[in-house]
Coordinates of C-alpha atoms in Angstrom, one line a residue:
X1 CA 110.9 124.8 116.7
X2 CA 108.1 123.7 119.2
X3 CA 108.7 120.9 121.8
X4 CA 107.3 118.0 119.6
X5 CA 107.7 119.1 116.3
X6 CA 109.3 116.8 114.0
X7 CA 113.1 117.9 113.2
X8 CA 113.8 117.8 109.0
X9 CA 116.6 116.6 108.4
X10 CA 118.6 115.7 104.9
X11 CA 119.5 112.2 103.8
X12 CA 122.5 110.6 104.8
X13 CA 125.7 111.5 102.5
X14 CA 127.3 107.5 103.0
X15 CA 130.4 109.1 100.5
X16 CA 130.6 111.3 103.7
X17 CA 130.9 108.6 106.3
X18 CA 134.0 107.7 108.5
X19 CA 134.4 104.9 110.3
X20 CA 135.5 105.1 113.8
X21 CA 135.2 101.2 115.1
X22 CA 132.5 98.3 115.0
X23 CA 130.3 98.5 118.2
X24 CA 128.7 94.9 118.1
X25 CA 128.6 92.2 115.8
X26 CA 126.1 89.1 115.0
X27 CA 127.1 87.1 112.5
X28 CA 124.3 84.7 113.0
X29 CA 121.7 87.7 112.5
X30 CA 123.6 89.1 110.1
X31 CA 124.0 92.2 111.5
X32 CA 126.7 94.9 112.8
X33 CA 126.5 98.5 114.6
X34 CA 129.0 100.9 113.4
X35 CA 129.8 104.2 115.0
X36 CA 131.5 106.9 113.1
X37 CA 130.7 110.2 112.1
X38 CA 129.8 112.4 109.0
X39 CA 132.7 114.9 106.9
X40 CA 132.1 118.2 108.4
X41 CA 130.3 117.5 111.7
X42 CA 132.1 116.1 115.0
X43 CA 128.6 115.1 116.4
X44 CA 128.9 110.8 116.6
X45 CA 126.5 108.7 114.6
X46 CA 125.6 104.9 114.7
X47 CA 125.2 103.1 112.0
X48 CA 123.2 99.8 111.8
X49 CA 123.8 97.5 108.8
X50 CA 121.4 94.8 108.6
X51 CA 120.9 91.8 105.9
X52 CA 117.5 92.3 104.7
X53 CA 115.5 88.7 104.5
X54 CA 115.4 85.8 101.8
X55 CA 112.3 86.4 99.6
X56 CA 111.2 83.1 97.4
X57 CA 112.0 85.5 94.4
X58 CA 115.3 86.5 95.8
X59 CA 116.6 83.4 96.0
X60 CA 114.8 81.6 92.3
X61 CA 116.9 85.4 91.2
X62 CA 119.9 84.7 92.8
X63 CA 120.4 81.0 92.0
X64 CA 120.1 81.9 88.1
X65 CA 122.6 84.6 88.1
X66 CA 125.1 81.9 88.4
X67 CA 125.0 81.0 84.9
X68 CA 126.6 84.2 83.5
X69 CA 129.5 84.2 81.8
X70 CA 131.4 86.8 84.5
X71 CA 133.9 85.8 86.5
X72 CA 132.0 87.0 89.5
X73 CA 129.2 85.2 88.3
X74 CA 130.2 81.3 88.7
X75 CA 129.9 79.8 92.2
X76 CA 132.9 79.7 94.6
X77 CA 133.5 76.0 95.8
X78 CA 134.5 76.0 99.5
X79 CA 134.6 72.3 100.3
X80 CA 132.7 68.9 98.7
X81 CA 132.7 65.9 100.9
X82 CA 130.0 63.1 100.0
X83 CA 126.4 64.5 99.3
X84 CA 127.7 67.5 101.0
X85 CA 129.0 70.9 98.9
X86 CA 129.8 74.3 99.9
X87 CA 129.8 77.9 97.9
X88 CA 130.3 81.6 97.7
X89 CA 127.9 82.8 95.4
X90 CA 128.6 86.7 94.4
X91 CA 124.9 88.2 93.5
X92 CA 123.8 91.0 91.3
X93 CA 123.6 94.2 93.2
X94 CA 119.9 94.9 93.4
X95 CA 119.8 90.9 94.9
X96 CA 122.5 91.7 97.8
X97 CA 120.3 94.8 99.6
X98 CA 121.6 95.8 103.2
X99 CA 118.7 97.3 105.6
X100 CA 120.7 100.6 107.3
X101 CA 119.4 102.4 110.2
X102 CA 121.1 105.5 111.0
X103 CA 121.2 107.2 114.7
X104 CA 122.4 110.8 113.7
X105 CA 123.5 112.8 116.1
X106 CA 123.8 110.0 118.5
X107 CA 124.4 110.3 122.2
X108 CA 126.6 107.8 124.6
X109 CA 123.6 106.2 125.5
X110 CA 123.0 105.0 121.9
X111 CA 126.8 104.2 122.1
X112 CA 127.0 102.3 124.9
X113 CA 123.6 100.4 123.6
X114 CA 125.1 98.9 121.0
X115 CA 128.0 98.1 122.5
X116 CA 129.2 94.9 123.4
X117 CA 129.6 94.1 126.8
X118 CA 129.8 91.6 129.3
X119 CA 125.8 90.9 130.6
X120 CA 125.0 90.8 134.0
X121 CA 121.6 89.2 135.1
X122 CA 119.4 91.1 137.4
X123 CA 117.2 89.6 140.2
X124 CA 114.9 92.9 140.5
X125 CA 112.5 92.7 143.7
X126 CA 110.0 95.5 144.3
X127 CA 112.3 97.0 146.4
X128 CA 114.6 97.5 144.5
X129 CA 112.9 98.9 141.8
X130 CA 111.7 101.1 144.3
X131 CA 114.9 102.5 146.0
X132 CA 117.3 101.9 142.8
X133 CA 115.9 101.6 139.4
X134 CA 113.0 103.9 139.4
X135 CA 114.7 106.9 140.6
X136 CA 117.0 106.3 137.8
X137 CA 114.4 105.7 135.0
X138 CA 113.4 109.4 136.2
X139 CA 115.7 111.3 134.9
X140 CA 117.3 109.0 133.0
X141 CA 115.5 107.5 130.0
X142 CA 115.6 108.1 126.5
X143 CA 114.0 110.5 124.6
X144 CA 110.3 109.2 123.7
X145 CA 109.4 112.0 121.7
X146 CA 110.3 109.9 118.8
X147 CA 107.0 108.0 119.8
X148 CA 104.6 110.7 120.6
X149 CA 105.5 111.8 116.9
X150 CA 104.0 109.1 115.7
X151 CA 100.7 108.7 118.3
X152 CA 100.6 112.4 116.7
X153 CA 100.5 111.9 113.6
X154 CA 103.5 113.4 112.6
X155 CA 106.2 111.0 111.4
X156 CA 106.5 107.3 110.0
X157 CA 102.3 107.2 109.6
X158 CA 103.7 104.7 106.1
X159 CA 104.0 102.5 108.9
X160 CA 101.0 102.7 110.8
X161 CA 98.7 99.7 110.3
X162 CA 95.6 100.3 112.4
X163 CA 94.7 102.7 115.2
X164 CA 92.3 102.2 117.8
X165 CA 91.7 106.4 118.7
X166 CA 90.5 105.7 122.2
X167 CA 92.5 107.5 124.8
X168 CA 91.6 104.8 127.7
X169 CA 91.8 101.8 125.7
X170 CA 93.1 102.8 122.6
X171 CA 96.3 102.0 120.7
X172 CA 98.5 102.3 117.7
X173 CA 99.5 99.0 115.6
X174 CA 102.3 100.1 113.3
X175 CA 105.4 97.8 111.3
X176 CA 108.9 97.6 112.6
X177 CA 111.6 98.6 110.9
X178 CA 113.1 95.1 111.1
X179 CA 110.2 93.8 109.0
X180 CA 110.1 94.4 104.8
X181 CA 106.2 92.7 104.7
X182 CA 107.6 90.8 102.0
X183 CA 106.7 87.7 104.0
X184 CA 103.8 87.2 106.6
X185 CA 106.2 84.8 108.3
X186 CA 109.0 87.9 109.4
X187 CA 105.9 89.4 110.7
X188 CA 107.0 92.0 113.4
X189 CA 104.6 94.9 114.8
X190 CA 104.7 97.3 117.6
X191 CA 101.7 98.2 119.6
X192 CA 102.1 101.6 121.3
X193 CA 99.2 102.2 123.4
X194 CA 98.2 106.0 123.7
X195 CA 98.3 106.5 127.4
X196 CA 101.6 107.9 128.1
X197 CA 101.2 107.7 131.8
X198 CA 102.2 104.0 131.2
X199 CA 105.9 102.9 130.6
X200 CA 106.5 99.4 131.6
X201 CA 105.2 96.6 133.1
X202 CA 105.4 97.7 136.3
X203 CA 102.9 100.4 135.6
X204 CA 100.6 98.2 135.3
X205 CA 97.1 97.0 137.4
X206 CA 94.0 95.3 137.1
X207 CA 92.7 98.7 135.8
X208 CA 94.8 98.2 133.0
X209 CA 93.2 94.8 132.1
X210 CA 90.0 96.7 129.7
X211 CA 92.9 98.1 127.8
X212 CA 95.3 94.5 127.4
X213 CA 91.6 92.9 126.3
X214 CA 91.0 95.2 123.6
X215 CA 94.8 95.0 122.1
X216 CA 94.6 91.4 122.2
X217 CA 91.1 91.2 120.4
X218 CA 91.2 94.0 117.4
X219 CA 95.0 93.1 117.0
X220 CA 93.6 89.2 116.4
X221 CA 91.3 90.6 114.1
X222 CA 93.0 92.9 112.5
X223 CA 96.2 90.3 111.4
X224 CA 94.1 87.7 110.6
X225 CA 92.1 89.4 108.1
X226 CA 95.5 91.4 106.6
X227 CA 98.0 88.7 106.6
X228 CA 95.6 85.5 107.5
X229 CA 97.7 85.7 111.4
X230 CA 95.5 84.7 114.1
X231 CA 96.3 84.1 117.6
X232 CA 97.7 80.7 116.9
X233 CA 100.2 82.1 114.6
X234 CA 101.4 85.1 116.8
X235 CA 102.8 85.8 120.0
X236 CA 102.1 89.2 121.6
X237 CA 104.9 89.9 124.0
X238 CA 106.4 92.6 126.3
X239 CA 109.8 93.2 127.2
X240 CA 111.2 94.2 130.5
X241 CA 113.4 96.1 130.8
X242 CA 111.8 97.8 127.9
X243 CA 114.3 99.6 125.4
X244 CA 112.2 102.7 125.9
X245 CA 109.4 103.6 128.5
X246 CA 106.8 104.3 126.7
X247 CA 104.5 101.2 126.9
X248 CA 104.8 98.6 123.5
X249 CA 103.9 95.5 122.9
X250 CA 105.8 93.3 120.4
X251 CA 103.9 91.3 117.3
X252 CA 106.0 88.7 116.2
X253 CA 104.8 85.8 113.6
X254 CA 106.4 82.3 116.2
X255 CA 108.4 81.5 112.6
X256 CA 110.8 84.4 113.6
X257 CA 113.7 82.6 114.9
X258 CA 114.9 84.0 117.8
X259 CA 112.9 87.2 117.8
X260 CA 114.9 90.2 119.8
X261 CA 113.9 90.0 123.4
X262 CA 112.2 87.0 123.2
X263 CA 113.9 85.2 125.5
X264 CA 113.1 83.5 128.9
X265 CA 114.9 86.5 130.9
X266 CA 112.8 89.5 129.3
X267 CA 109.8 88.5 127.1
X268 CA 106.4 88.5 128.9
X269 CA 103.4 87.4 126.7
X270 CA 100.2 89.5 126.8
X271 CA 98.0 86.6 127.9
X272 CA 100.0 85.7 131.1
X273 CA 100.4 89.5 131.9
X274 CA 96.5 89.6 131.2
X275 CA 96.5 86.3 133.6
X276 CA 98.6 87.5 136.2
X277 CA 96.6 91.2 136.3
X278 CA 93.1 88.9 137.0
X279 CA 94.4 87.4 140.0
X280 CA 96.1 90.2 141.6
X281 CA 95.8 93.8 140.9
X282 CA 99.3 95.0 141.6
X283 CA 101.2 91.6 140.5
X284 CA 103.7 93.5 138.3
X285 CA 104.1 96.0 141.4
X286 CA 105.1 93.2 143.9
X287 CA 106.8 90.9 141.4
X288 CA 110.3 89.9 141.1
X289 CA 111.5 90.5 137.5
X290 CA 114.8 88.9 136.1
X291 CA 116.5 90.6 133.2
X292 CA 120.1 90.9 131.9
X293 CA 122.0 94.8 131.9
X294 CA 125.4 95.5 130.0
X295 CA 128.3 95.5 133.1
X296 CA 129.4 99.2 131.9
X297 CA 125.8 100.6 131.8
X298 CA 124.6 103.2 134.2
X299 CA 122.2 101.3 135.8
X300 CA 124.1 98.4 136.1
X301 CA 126.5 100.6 138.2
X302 CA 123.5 101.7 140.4
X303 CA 121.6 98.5 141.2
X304 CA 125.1 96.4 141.8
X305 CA 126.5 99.5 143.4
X306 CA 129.5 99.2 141.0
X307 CA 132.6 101.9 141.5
X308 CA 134.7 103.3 138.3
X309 CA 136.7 100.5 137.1
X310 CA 135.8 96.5 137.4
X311 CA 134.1 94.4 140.1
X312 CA 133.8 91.1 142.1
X313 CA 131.0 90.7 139.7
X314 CA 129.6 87.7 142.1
X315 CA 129.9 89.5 145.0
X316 CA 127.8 92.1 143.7
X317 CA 125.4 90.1 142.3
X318 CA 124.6 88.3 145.5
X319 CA 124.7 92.0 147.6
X320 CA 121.9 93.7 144.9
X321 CA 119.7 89.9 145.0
X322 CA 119.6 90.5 149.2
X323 CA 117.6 93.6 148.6

C-alpha cells in the first residue's frame, strides 16, 4: 500500500471487545475513554463512549415513553422536597444512542492521551520552544496522515462542508465528529488549511495574515447562509498546544458550553491572532504561551526536565519558567 493511501479496515466486532480499564472519565460531559482490545488481536484499542446531545424530538420522545405500562417504563423517584422532584427515567433504545469513537490499533501515545493525569501548567518562552519543545515536536508528533487523507480527498469527504482549493490561501471547512447537525447551537467545525508547511501558532507571520482574512470571511459567509451563524454567533479559535500539528482552526457556535480547549490557558481566537500578526510580524515567534501538559507525558518530562519516577513538581516548574 502507498504512503497515503487510505487503510480498509472492517467494522468493529463490539461482541469481540475486552475491557482492560477506564482511562478517563467526565461525568459532566458525559463521556469515558476505555482501552481494551479485540478477541484475536493483542494490538490495544481505545474506545470513546460519548452521550450524543438532547434533540427537541428526543426529549417530547422520551418524556411520553413514560406512560407505558412496563415496569421499566414508569419514572424512578429519587427524592421530592417542596416544588423540587428527582427521577430516573429508563428510555426506549433508539432514544438512549451513545456516540463511540474507536482508535484501533492504538499506540501509547493515544493511551497516555486519554489518560488521566495530574496537569501541569507550562510558561513556554521562545526559548524554550526553541531549545526544548520544537526539537521534540520533530520527531515526535502524531501521525497527520489521517488529515492529508482528507485535504486529498480520500476519506470522511461526508464531512466536508466547503473547500476553498487555493494552495496559498485556501482551506478545508469540514464537521466534527463531536457534532450530530441536529442542532445549529452544538455547531462544531474544523478548518484545516491546505498548507502543510504550517502546524501551530508558532508558525505563524504577518505573511500568514492574507490566508487568516480569507478563513475568517468565506467561513462567515458560508455558516451564515447554511445554519443562519454569523460572526456574532461563532467563535473561531486555535488551540496551542494543538492536539495535532497540522494547522486547524476550531468553529464552535458560543452556546456550546465549555467547548474542548476553550479555555483561558489554550484557546486563541482568530481575530486577536489576526490582531496580534498586524502589529508584529513574528508575535507568535517571540511570544510567551501558557498551556497545561499531563505530568507523565513525554514532553512534560523534557521541558520540566523530569527523571523516571515523581518530582518536586514546584521546583520544576519554577527551573523550566527561568528559561
Amino acid at each position: 500500500m502507498a504512503s497515503g493511501d487510505v487503510k480498509a479496515q472492517k467494522p468493529c466486532d463490539f461482541g469481540k471487545f475486552q475491557f482492560k480499564r477506564i482511562l478517563n472519565d467526565n461525568p459532566q460531559s458525559k463521556i469515558s475513554f476505555v482501552e481494551g482490545k479485540f478477541e484475536g488481536n493483542e494490538d490495544a484499542a481505545v474506545v470513546i463512549l460519548e452521550k450524543t446531545p438532547f434533540s427537541e424530538e428526543m426529549c417530547t420522545k422520551i418524556l411520553k415513553t413514560q406512560e407505558g405500562p412496563e415496569k421499566d417504563a414508569i419514572p424512578e423517584e429519587i427524592f421530592r422536597n417542596d416544588i423540587y422532584s428527582g427521577y430516573l427515567l429508563r428510555p426506549e433504545r433508539s432514544l438512549n444512542e451513545i456516540k463511540v469513537t474507536v482508535i484501533y490499533p492504538a499506540t501509547e501515545k493515544h493511551i497516555e492521551k486519554y489518560s488521566r493525569q495530574e496537569l501541569l501548567l507550562v510558561t513556554e518562552t521562545a526559548q524554550l520552544y526553541k531549545e526544548r519543545v520544537e526539537p521534540y515536536l520533530k520527531d515526535n508528533c502524531f501521525s497527520v496522515q489521517w488529515v492529508y487523507n482528507i485535504l486529498e480527498h480520500k476519506a470522511e469527504q461526508e464531512s466536508v462542508l466547503y473547500e476553498d482549493f487555493s494552495e496559498q490561501v485556501g482551506f478545508m471547512l469540514i464537521r466534527d465528529m463531536k457534532w450530530d447537525m441536529k442542532q445549529n447551537e452544538d455547531l462544531h467545525c474544523l478548518i484545516m488549511v491546505h498548507d502543510r508547511k504550517l502546524r501551530s501558532l508558532r508558525d505563524l507571520r504577518a505573511r500568514h495574515l492574507p490566508m487568516l482574512r480569507n478563513i475568517r470571511s468565506k467561513v462567515f459567509i458560508y455558516t451564515k447562509e447554511k445554519f443562519d451563524m454569523g460572526e456574532d454567533k461563532l467563535m473561531l479559535y486555535f488551540h496551542y498546544q494543538p492536539s495535532y500539528y497540522h494547522m486547524h482552526i476550531h468553529v464552535v457556535a458560543i452556546t456550546v458550553e465549555n467547548p474542548p480547549g476553550g479555555g483561558c490557558h489554550r484557546g486563541h481566537l482568530l481575530d486577536v491572532v489576526i490582531s496580534n500578526l498586524e502589529i508584529c510580524d513574528n508575535y507568535y515567534e517571540r511570544a510567551t504561551l501558557c498551556y497545561t501538559l499531563k505530568k507523565n507525558s513525554p514532553l512534560a518530562k523534557i521541558i520540566f526536565k523530569q527523571p523516571e519516577g515523581d518530582i518536586d513538581n514546584k521546583k520544576e516548574i519554577n527551573d523550566a519558567n527561568t528559561l
